Short mmCIF file of C-alpha atoms and ligand atoms in Angstrom, two decimals:
data_model
loop_
_atom_site.label_atom_id
_atom_site.label_comp_id
_atom_site.label_asym_id
_atom_site.label_seq_id
_atom_site.Cartn_x
_atom_site.Cartn_y
_atom_site.Cartn_z
CA MET A 183 -20.66 -4.20 17.17
CA GLY A 184 -16.91 -4.06 17.12
CA ASN A 185 -14.54 -1.46 18.43
CA TYR A 186 -13.91 1.83 16.77
CA PHE A 187 -11.40 4.56 17.47
CA GLN A 188 -13.81 7.31 16.37
CA PRO A 189 -17.23 5.59 16.30
CA GLU A 190 -19.24 8.71 15.47
CA ILE A 191 -17.38 9.23 12.21
CA GLU A 192 -16.51 5.61 11.36
CA THR A 193 -20.16 4.55 11.53
CA ALA A 194 -21.78 7.81 10.39
CA SER A 195 -24.66 7.48 7.95
CA ARG A 196 -23.97 7.94 4.23
CA GLU A 197 -25.86 11.26 4.36
CA GLU A 198 -23.71 12.49 7.23
CA ILE A 199 -20.51 11.52 5.43
CA LEU A 200 -21.67 13.19 2.24
CA ALA A 201 -22.52 16.37 4.14
CA ILE A 202 -19.05 16.45 5.70
CA GLN A 203 -17.40 15.84 2.34
CA ASN A 204 -19.45 18.51 0.59
CA GLU A 205 -18.64 21.11 3.18
CA LYS A 206 -14.94 20.30 3.17
CA ILE A 207 -14.45 20.13 -0.61
CA VAL A 208 -15.89 23.58 -1.25
CA LYS A 209 -13.48 25.11 1.27
CA GLN A 210 -10.55 23.00 0.11
CA VAL A 211 -10.88 23.89 -3.60
CA LYS A 212 -11.13 27.58 -2.76
CA HIS A 213 -8.09 27.29 -0.50
CA VAL A 214 -6.01 25.43 -3.10
CA TYR A 215 -7.01 27.83 -5.88
CA GLU A 216 -5.91 30.78 -3.80
CA ASN A 217 -2.70 29.27 -2.44
CA VAL A 218 -1.29 26.79 -4.95
CA LYS A 219 -0.30 28.48 -8.20
CA TYR A 220 0.57 25.21 -9.90
CA TYR A 221 -2.97 23.89 -9.45
CA ARG A 222 -4.62 27.25 -10.11
CA ASP A 223 -2.93 27.25 -13.53
CA LEU A 224 -4.27 23.74 -14.23
CA MET A 225 -7.79 24.84 -13.22
CA ASP A 226 -7.56 27.98 -15.33
CA GLU A 227 -6.38 25.94 -18.29
CA LYS A 228 -9.43 23.72 -17.90
CA GLY A 229 -11.70 26.71 -17.35
CA VAL A 230 -12.84 25.59 -13.88
CA LYS A 231 -13.41 28.13 -11.12
CA PRO A 232 -13.71 27.35 -7.39
CA GLU A 233 -17.41 28.41 -7.54
CA ASP A 234 -18.05 25.53 -9.96
CA ILE A 235 -17.38 23.04 -7.16
CA LYS A 236 -20.46 22.94 -4.96
CA GLY A 237 -19.95 19.46 -3.57
CA VAL A 238 -18.22 16.16 -4.23
CA GLU A 239 -20.49 15.51 -7.20
CA ASP A 240 -18.54 18.28 -8.99
CA ILE A 241 -15.08 16.87 -8.27
CA HIS A 242 -14.96 15.27 -11.73
CA LYS A 243 -14.70 18.79 -13.19
CA LEU A 244 -11.29 19.34 -11.57
CA PRO A 245 -8.01 18.56 -13.36
CA PHE A 246 -5.97 15.52 -12.37
CA LEU A 247 -2.58 15.59 -10.72
CA SER A 248 -0.06 12.89 -11.55
CA LYS A 249 3.27 11.81 -10.15
CA ALA A 250 4.84 13.70 -13.09
CA ASP A 251 3.21 16.91 -11.80
CA LEU A 252 4.63 16.23 -8.34
CA ARG A 253 8.08 15.75 -9.78
CA GLU A 254 7.74 18.92 -11.86
CA ALA A 255 6.53 20.93 -8.88
CA TYR A 256 9.24 19.47 -6.59
CA PRO A 257 9.89 20.51 -3.91
CA TYR A 258 7.58 23.42 -2.98
CA GLY A 259 5.27 23.86 -5.98
CA LEU A 260 2.24 22.14 -4.42
CA LEU A 261 2.59 23.50 -0.90
CA GLY A 262 -0.81 24.57 0.39
CA THR A 263 0.37 26.83 3.17
CA ASP A 264 3.34 28.85 4.24
CA LEU A 265 6.34 26.61 4.95
CA LYS A 266 6.54 28.03 8.46
CA ASN A 267 3.16 26.42 9.25
CA CYS A 268 4.53 22.96 8.38
CA VAL A 269 6.09 20.71 10.99
CA ARG A 270 7.11 17.62 9.02
CA ILE A 271 8.43 16.40 5.68
CA GLN A 272 8.12 12.78 4.53
CA SER A 273 9.06 11.27 1.22
CA THR A 274 7.93 8.39 -1.01
CA SER A 275 10.07 5.29 -1.17
CA GLY A 276 11.00 6.02 -4.76
CA THR A 277 9.83 2.57 -5.86
CA THR A 278 9.06 3.82 -9.34
CA GLY A 279 11.47 6.69 -9.81
CA LYS A 280 12.53 9.98 -8.28
CA ARG A 281 11.19 10.44 -4.78
CA VAL A 282 8.60 13.11 -4.12
CA VAL A 283 8.27 14.97 -0.85
CA ALA A 284 5.12 15.82 1.10
CA PHE A 285 4.61 18.48 3.79
CA TYR A 286 2.47 18.24 6.91
CA THR A 287 1.13 20.81 9.34
CA GLN A 288 0.39 19.64 12.89
CA HIS A 289 -3.26 19.29 11.85
CA ASP A 290 -2.19 16.99 8.98
CA VAL A 291 0.00 14.85 11.27
CA ASP A 292 -2.91 14.54 13.70
CA LEU A 293 -5.43 13.44 11.10
CA TRP A 294 -2.94 10.97 9.61
CA GLU A 295 -2.19 9.45 13.02
CA GLU A 296 -5.90 9.22 13.76
CA CYS A 297 -6.39 7.25 10.57
CA CYS A 298 -3.63 4.85 11.68
CA ALA A 299 -5.25 4.65 15.12
CA ARG A 300 -8.53 3.61 13.44
CA ALA A 301 -6.60 0.83 11.69
CA ILE A 302 -4.99 -0.39 14.91
CA VAL A 303 -8.31 -0.48 16.76
CA ALA A 304 -9.92 -2.26 13.79
CA ALA A 305 -7.22 -4.94 14.13
CA GLY A 306 -8.19 -5.41 17.78
CA GLY A 307 -5.72 -2.95 19.32
CA SER A 308 -6.29 -1.17 22.64
CA LYS A 309 -4.33 0.27 25.57
CA GLU A 310 -3.57 -3.31 26.58
CA ASP A 311 -1.43 -3.92 23.51
CA VAL A 312 2.27 -3.78 22.79
CA VAL A 313 2.69 -2.61 19.21
CA GLN A 314 5.95 -3.49 17.50
CA VAL A 315 6.47 -1.01 14.67
CA SER A 316 8.91 -2.64 12.27
CA TYR A 317 8.24 -0.40 9.29
CA GLY A 318 11.20 1.82 8.48
CA TYR A 319 11.40 5.05 10.46
CA GLY A 320 12.68 8.17 8.76
CA LEU A 321 11.50 9.72 5.52
CA PHE A 322 9.35 6.64 4.73
CA THR A 323 5.84 7.10 6.09
CA GLY A 324 5.40 3.54 7.39
CA GLY A 325 7.20 3.93 10.71
CA ALA A 326 5.99 7.43 11.55
CA GLY A 327 2.36 6.71 10.71
CA LEU A 328 1.86 3.53 12.72
CA HIS A 329 4.00 4.91 15.55
CA GLY A 330 1.76 7.95 15.85
CA GLY A 331 -1.38 5.82 15.56
CA SER A 332 -0.17 3.48 18.27
CA HIS A 333 0.38 6.44 20.61
CA LYS A 334 -3.08 7.80 19.88
CA VAL A 335 -4.65 4.46 20.83
CA GLY A 336 -2.51 4.39 23.97
CA CYS A 337 -0.70 1.16 23.12
CA LEU A 338 2.78 0.54 24.44
CA THR A 339 4.82 1.34 21.35
CA LEU A 340 8.01 -0.46 20.41
CA PRO A 341 9.71 1.76 17.80
CA MET A 342 11.89 -0.95 16.23
CA SER A 343 12.12 0.39 12.66
CA SER A 344 13.07 -2.20 10.05
CA GLY A 345 16.15 -4.40 9.94
CA ASN A 346 18.27 -6.08 12.60
CA THR A 347 16.11 -9.16 12.60
CA GLU A 348 17.86 -10.72 15.60
CA ARG A 349 16.93 -7.74 17.78
CA GLN A 350 13.39 -7.66 16.35
CA ILE A 351 12.87 -11.23 17.50
CA GLN A 352 14.50 -10.74 20.88
CA PHE A 353 12.31 -7.72 21.69
CA MET A 354 9.20 -9.33 20.21
CA MET A 355 9.63 -12.25 22.59
CA ASP A 356 11.06 -10.46 25.68
CA LEU A 357 8.63 -7.53 25.59
CA GLN A 358 5.67 -9.66 24.51
CA ALA A 359 4.60 -7.71 21.46
CA THR A 360 0.95 -8.38 20.60
CA ILE A 361 0.59 -6.47 17.32
CA LEU A 362 3.24 -6.39 14.59
CA CYS A 363 3.34 -3.63 11.96
CA CYS A 364 5.63 -4.02 8.93
CA THR A 365 5.61 -4.86 5.24
CA PRO A 366 4.15 -8.28 4.43
CA SER A 367 7.47 -9.39 2.94
CA TYR A 368 9.25 -8.53 6.18
CA ALA A 369 6.55 -10.28 8.21
CA ALA A 370 7.16 -13.41 6.13
CA TYR A 371 10.87 -13.12 6.83
CA LEU A 372 10.30 -12.66 10.56
CA GLY A 373 8.09 -15.77 10.55
CA GLU A 374 10.79 -17.72 8.75
CA SER A 375 13.50 -16.49 11.15
CA LEU A 376 11.43 -17.47 14.19
CA ALA A 377 10.96 -20.97 12.77
CA ASP A 378 14.71 -21.21 12.11
CA LYS A 379 15.26 -20.55 15.80
CA GLY A 380 12.93 -23.39 16.67
CA CYS A 381 10.13 -21.07 17.87
CA LYS A 382 6.60 -22.29 17.17
CA PRO A 383 3.83 -19.85 16.20
CA GLN A 384 2.23 -20.25 19.64
CA ASP A 385 5.49 -19.29 21.40
CA ASN A 386 5.07 -15.58 20.64
CA CYS A 387 2.40 -13.27 22.10
CA LEU A 388 1.38 -11.75 18.78
CA LYS A 389 -2.34 -11.79 17.98
CA ALA A 390 -2.49 -9.50 14.94
CA GLY A 391 -0.36 -7.93 12.25
CA ILE A 392 -0.98 -4.76 10.26
CA PHE A 393 0.81 -5.17 6.97
CA GLY A 394 0.94 -2.97 3.89
CA ALA A 395 3.01 -0.61 1.76
CA GLU A 396 3.36 -3.21 -0.99
CA PRO A 397 1.07 -5.60 -2.86
CA TRP A 398 0.50 -9.02 -1.28
CA THR A 399 -1.82 -11.87 -2.09
CA GLU A 400 -4.41 -13.79 -0.04
CA GLU A 401 -2.05 -16.77 -0.27
CA MET A 402 0.69 -14.68 1.30
CA ARG A 403 -1.74 -13.60 4.03
CA ARG A 404 -2.49 -17.21 4.93
CA SER A 405 1.18 -18.13 4.90
CA ILE A 406 2.08 -15.26 7.29
CA GLU A 407 -0.90 -16.01 9.55
CA LYS A 408 0.26 -19.58 9.85
CA SER A 409 3.93 -18.83 10.46
CA LEU A 410 3.29 -16.18 13.13
CA GLY A 411 0.05 -17.56 14.57
CA ILE A 412 -1.85 -14.29 14.06
CA LYS A 413 -4.64 -12.63 12.13
CA ALA A 414 -3.10 -10.45 9.39
CA TYR A 415 -4.77 -7.15 8.40
CA ASP A 416 -4.08 -5.12 5.31
CA ILE A 417 -3.39 -1.38 5.43
CA TYR A 418 -3.04 0.93 2.45
CA GLY A 419 -1.69 4.39 1.93
CA LEU A 420 0.66 6.59 0.02
CA THR A 421 2.88 9.48 0.97
CA GLU A 422 1.26 11.89 -1.48
CA VAL A 423 -2.11 11.48 0.27
CA SER A 424 -0.61 11.22 3.81
CA GLY A 425 0.84 7.73 4.39
CA PRO A 426 -0.43 4.40 5.71
CA GLY A 427 -3.98 4.49 7.00
CA VAL A 428 -5.65 6.08 3.97
CA ALA A 429 -7.56 2.78 4.04
CA PHE A 430 -7.50 -0.18 6.40
CA GLU A 431 -9.06 -3.57 6.92
CA CYS A 432 -11.64 -4.38 9.58
CA GLU A 433 -12.40 -7.80 11.03
CA ALA A 434 -14.67 -8.59 8.07
CA GLN A 435 -11.56 -8.55 5.83
CA SER A 436 -13.49 -7.98 2.65
CA GLY A 437 -11.73 -4.86 1.45
CA MET A 438 -10.24 -1.81 3.14
CA HIS A 439 -12.37 1.07 4.45
CA ILE A 440 -11.19 4.37 3.03
CA ASN A 441 -11.18 7.19 5.58
CA GLU A 442 -13.71 9.12 3.57
CA ASP A 443 -14.06 12.03 5.93
CA HIS A 444 -10.52 13.01 4.86
CA PHE A 445 -9.94 11.40 1.47
CA TYR A 446 -12.45 11.34 -1.36
CA ALA A 447 -11.92 8.37 -3.68
CA GLU A 448 -12.81 7.89 -7.34
CA VAL A 449 -12.00 5.08 -9.75
CA ILE A 450 -11.24 6.15 -13.31
CA ASP A 451 -10.47 4.54 -16.63
CA PRO A 452 -6.68 5.00 -16.76
CA ASP A 453 -6.73 5.58 -20.52
CA THR A 454 -9.59 8.07 -20.87
CA GLY A 455 -9.75 9.59 -17.38
CA GLU A 456 -13.49 8.92 -17.29
CA VAL A 457 -14.97 8.28 -13.82
CA LEU A 458 -16.22 4.70 -13.58
CA PRO A 459 -19.32 3.54 -11.70
CA GLU A 460 -19.03 1.74 -8.36
CA GLY A 461 -17.92 -1.86 -8.80
CA SER A 462 -15.69 -1.17 -11.83
CA LYS A 463 -12.01 -1.89 -11.81
CA GLY A 464 -9.82 1.10 -12.53
CA GLU A 465 -7.23 3.55 -11.28
CA LEU A 466 -7.77 4.97 -7.83
CA VAL A 467 -7.80 8.78 -7.58
CA PHE A 468 -7.74 10.65 -4.27
CA THR A 469 -8.76 14.15 -3.29
CA SER A 470 -7.56 15.32 0.07
CA LEU A 471 -10.53 17.04 1.71
CA ASP A 472 -8.86 18.77 4.62
CA LYS A 473 -5.09 18.54 4.52
CA GLU A 474 -3.28 21.86 4.79
CA GLY A 475 0.38 21.27 3.93
CA PHE A 476 0.08 19.16 0.81
CA PRO A 477 -3.55 19.33 -0.29
CA LEU A 478 -3.62 17.30 -3.50
CA LEU A 479 -6.82 17.32 -5.53
CA ARG A 480 -7.61 14.40 -7.86
CA TYR A 481 -4.25 12.69 -7.45
CA ARG A 482 -3.84 9.67 -9.73
CA THR A 483 -2.34 6.87 -7.65
CA ARG A 484 -1.74 4.39 -10.51
CA ASP A 485 -3.07 1.74 -8.11
CA ILE A 486 -5.70 -0.46 -9.68
CA CYS A 487 -8.69 -1.50 -7.55
CA ILE A 488 -12.48 -1.64 -7.22
CA LEU A 489 -14.64 0.46 -4.83
CA THR A 490 -17.72 -0.87 -3.09
CA ARG A 491 -20.29 0.65 -0.75
CA GLU A 492 -21.86 -2.64 0.22
CA LYS A 493 -22.83 -2.73 3.88
CA CYS A 494 -19.99 -4.08 6.01
CA ALA A 495 -20.51 -6.52 8.88
CA CYS A 496 -18.20 -4.45 11.10
CA GLY A 497 -20.65 -1.54 11.20
CA ARG A 498 -18.32 0.91 9.48
CA THR A 499 -19.99 2.86 6.71
CA HIS A 500 -16.98 4.11 4.79
CA VAL A 501 -16.48 2.93 1.23
CA LYS A 502 -14.21 -0.08 0.75
CA MET A 503 -11.46 -0.63 -1.80
CA THR A 504 -10.19 -4.01 -2.89
CA LYS A 505 -6.57 -4.88 -2.32
CA PRO A 506 -4.62 -3.14 -5.09
CA MET A 507 -2.96 -6.06 -6.79
CA GLY A 508 -0.10 -3.95 -8.00
CA ARG A 509 0.00 -0.58 -9.63
CA SER A 510 -0.33 0.05 -13.29
CA ASP A 511 3.42 0.52 -13.50
CA ASP A 512 4.19 -2.78 -11.71
CA MET A 513 2.55 -4.47 -14.64
CA MET A 514 5.02 -6.10 -16.98
CA ILE A 515 4.18 -6.56 -20.62
CA ILE A 516 5.97 -9.72 -21.65
CA ARG A 517 5.56 -10.92 -25.21
CA GLY A 518 2.50 -8.76 -25.40
CA VAL A 519 0.83 -10.26 -22.34
CA ASN A 520 0.09 -8.26 -19.16
CA VAL A 521 1.69 -9.89 -16.12
CA PHE A 522 1.49 -8.77 -12.47
CA PRO A 523 3.99 -10.11 -9.90
CA SER A 524 1.02 -10.82 -7.60
CA GLN A 525 -0.28 -13.46 -10.05
CA ILE A 526 3.07 -15.22 -9.85
CA GLU A 527 3.09 -15.04 -6.05
CA ALA A 528 -0.39 -16.59 -5.91
CA VAL A 529 0.70 -19.56 -8.05
CA LEU A 530 3.88 -20.16 -6.06
CA LEU A 531 2.16 -20.22 -2.69
CA LYS A 532 -0.67 -22.39 -4.01
CA GLU A 533 1.93 -24.87 -5.22
CA GLY A 534 3.50 -24.98 -1.76
CA TYR A 535 6.55 -22.77 -2.31
CA THR A 536 7.83 -19.95 -0.09
CA PRO A 537 7.17 -16.31 -1.00
CA ASN A 538 10.85 -15.93 -1.85
CA TYR A 539 11.08 -15.37 -5.56
CA GLN A 540 12.49 -13.01 -8.13
CA ILE A 541 11.33 -12.30 -11.64
CA GLU A 542 13.84 -11.44 -14.33
CA VAL A 543 12.81 -10.09 -17.71
CA ASP A 544 15.08 -9.21 -20.63
CA ARG A 545 14.95 -8.74 -24.37
CA ILE A 546 17.32 -10.84 -26.40
CA ASN A 547 17.26 -10.79 -30.22
CA ASN A 548 14.00 -8.80 -30.14
CA SER A 549 12.26 -11.42 -28.07
CA ASP A 550 11.35 -11.16 -24.37
CA THR A 551 12.88 -13.63 -21.95
CA PHE A 552 11.00 -14.33 -18.73
CA GLU A 553 12.56 -16.24 -15.88
CA ILE A 554 11.36 -16.79 -12.31
CA LYS A 555 13.82 -17.85 -9.65
CA VAL A 556 12.00 -19.71 -6.89
CA GLU A 557 13.58 -20.61 -3.61
CA MET A 558 13.01 -24.08 -2.21
CA ALA A 559 12.28 -24.51 1.48
CA PRO A 560 14.87 -26.74 3.20
CA GLU A 561 12.46 -29.70 3.14
CA GLN A 562 11.87 -29.21 -0.59
CA PHE A 563 15.54 -29.13 -1.38
CA SER A 564 17.00 -31.91 -3.43
CA ASP A 565 20.29 -32.14 -5.26
CA ILE A 566 18.98 -34.73 -7.66
CA VAL A 567 18.72 -32.84 -10.94
CA SER A 568 15.85 -34.87 -12.41
CA ILE A 569 13.65 -34.30 -9.33
CA ASN A 570 14.15 -30.55 -9.53
CA GLN A 571 13.57 -30.51 -13.26
CA ALA A 572 10.25 -32.26 -12.85
CA LYS A 573 9.20 -29.71 -10.21
CA GLU A 574 10.28 -26.85 -12.46
CA LYS A 575 8.22 -28.23 -15.35
CA LYS A 576 5.18 -28.54 -13.09
CA LEU A 577 5.52 -24.92 -11.92
CA GLU A 578 6.06 -23.71 -15.49
CA GLN A 579 2.81 -25.41 -16.47
CA ALA A 580 0.91 -23.84 -13.54
CA MET A 581 2.30 -20.40 -14.45
CA ARG A 582 1.33 -20.84 -18.10
CA THR A 583 -2.24 -21.66 -17.07
CA MET A 584 -2.45 -18.58 -14.82
CA LEU A 585 -0.61 -16.05 -16.98
CA GLY A 586 -1.23 -17.19 -20.52
CA ILE A 587 2.50 -17.26 -21.23
CA GLY A 588 5.16 -19.63 -20.01
CA PRO A 589 8.14 -18.46 -17.97
CA LYS A 590 11.31 -20.41 -17.40
CA VAL A 591 11.28 -21.48 -13.75
CA ARG A 592 14.52 -22.08 -11.93
CA LEU A 593 14.46 -23.60 -8.45
CA VAL A 594 17.28 -22.31 -6.28
CA PRO A 595 18.58 -23.61 -2.93
CA PRO A 596 17.17 -22.37 0.40
CA LYS A 597 18.20 -18.86 1.58
CA THR A 598 19.71 -17.76 -1.73
CA ILE A 599 17.25 -14.99 -2.56
CA ALA A 600 17.80 -11.76 -0.62
CA ARG A 601 15.14 -11.09 2.05
CA SER A 602 13.45 -7.71 2.25
CA GLU A 603 13.20 -5.57 5.35
CA GLY A 604 10.98 -3.01 3.66
CA LYS A 605 9.35 -3.18 0.25
CA ALA A 606 10.45 -6.33 -1.57
CA VAL A 607 12.09 -6.01 -4.99
CA ARG A 608 10.34 -8.73 -6.98
CA VAL A 609 11.17 -7.73 -10.54
CA ILE A 610 14.40 -7.05 -12.34
CA ASP A 611 13.43 -5.79 -15.77
CA HIS A 612 16.63 -5.48 -17.79
CA ARG A 613 14.61 -4.05 -20.68
CA LYS A 614 13.91 -0.94 -18.60
CA LEU A 615 17.50 -0.80 -17.41
CA HIS A 616 18.75 -0.74 -21.04
CA ASP A 617 16.42 2.16 -21.95
P1 ADP B 1092 6.38 4.74 -3.56
O1 ADP B 1092 5.26 5.12 -4.50
O2 ADP B 1092 7.68 5.35 -3.92
O3 ADP B 1092 6.47 3.27 -3.25
P2 ADP B 1092 5.09 5.13 -0.95
O4 ADP B 1092 6.03 4.61 0.06
O5 ADP B 1092 4.31 6.33 -0.61
O6 ADP B 1092 5.94 5.46 -2.22
O7 ADP B 1092 4.15 3.92 -1.37
C1 ADP B 1092 2.81 4.03 -1.75
C2 ADP B 1092 2.42 2.92 -2.68
O8 ADP B 1092 2.64 1.64 -2.04
C3 ADP B 1092 0.97 2.90 -3.05
O9 ADP B 1092 0.69 3.79 -4.11
C4 ADP B 1092 0.75 1.45 -3.46
O10 ADP B 1092 1.17 1.21 -4.78
C5 ADP B 1092 1.66 0.70 -2.52
N1 ADP B 1092 0.88 0.17 -1.39
C6 ADP B 1092 0.73 0.71 -0.17
N2 ADP B 1092 -0.04 -0.06 0.62
C7 ADP B 1092 -0.40 -1.14 -0.12
C8 ADP B 1092 -1.20 -2.31 0.13
N3 ADP B 1092 -1.77 -2.53 1.30
N4 ADP B 1092 -1.36 -3.18 -0.89
C9 ADP B 1092 -0.80 -2.96 -2.09
N5 ADP B 1092 -0.03 -1.91 -2.38
C10 ADP B 1092 0.18 -0.99 -1.41
ZN1 ZN B 1093 -15.80 -3.33 7.80
#
């Protein structure tokens, strides 16, 4: 069944995977303890010795690492090998604060690119394909990861980077790109720009898209699939663990397979740190089993998801994670209610609006204000105030039902909300800006 980039590992039995993980973790913990003082101190503080870790079933004994640790240890404090053995530095996007940097040896770059190659093949990619990489190139891992993966598969790689939408479209059409890789928000923008030029979805040669690096809803997936005439696949990753390709979707599209031969995943209760059983929703924690440059153990991602080992129709055996619908720190607490931007996106697309919106939160006279600006598509646009007001009321009601609290909805004319070429900025929280 299906195509795999590395069939022997992607479809290995659970016992085989476990054996690989057990062998790697014992070596990795010993290596980290000997080479990374920052983590050795944390282990000593907790009274854990490398000999206590005999397999992945002992991982829960190890201390956690958080983004705060990475910032404290910046830049070299968590290096796992001599700097002269490293060949690459990448950095996080800084979505939630100061950027952190990660180091890669050639071995680390290779395993990362292989993970991206698995994702491309899972999306139907082969040597026959032209892969347009429209993730940003540079310090951001999106461009480099998919670029390397595309090479490994042997696809013809179009290293577009993000931005310059006119040129993206020209090359997409002229060079007959078949697979598009970018953030979902940029894919939506490319779809919109093609339509503006009078191009129909069937006019391009694209068959698939590999989209990730930010949360996106099933509604957004359907909207992109329609506008570009493709099948859209999710891909997940983070710089601290390597980059995109930590997990990826197969044709079954019922969660993303985590590349478990390299990254061991746990889900924990974010408040107590307790490991939760399979099927529970919690914070995803990764242990890098064989990276050399930046070998993080038990790194808390702040991404909230569920893990499942249910058999997958694609034949892959690796554990699957659900789409993280935002990280714990994307969650807004408005008038005491937890709100994720993804819930708002789902309502908007269900109600027939575009995915162009912006959420603004403030605190005035000790009370939270909550406003959502929603862009109308040209055919929805009306300058009759009463028509717009009725639509706003309807959306406010739908939001209240979904969220449990009512925002103020303001419909704005077409093309008035800035488009994103990378990760979209959905929330402006003035309360945080005042702090
Ligand atoms: P930053 O944390 O500064 O944004 P990265 O560029 O390394 O740095 O982004 C990694 C984060 O992006 C992940 O922790 C996750 O929150 C988000 N992310 C990546 N891929 C996805 C995806 N497919 N769905 C939802 N969120 C994603
Ligand atoms: Zn699968």
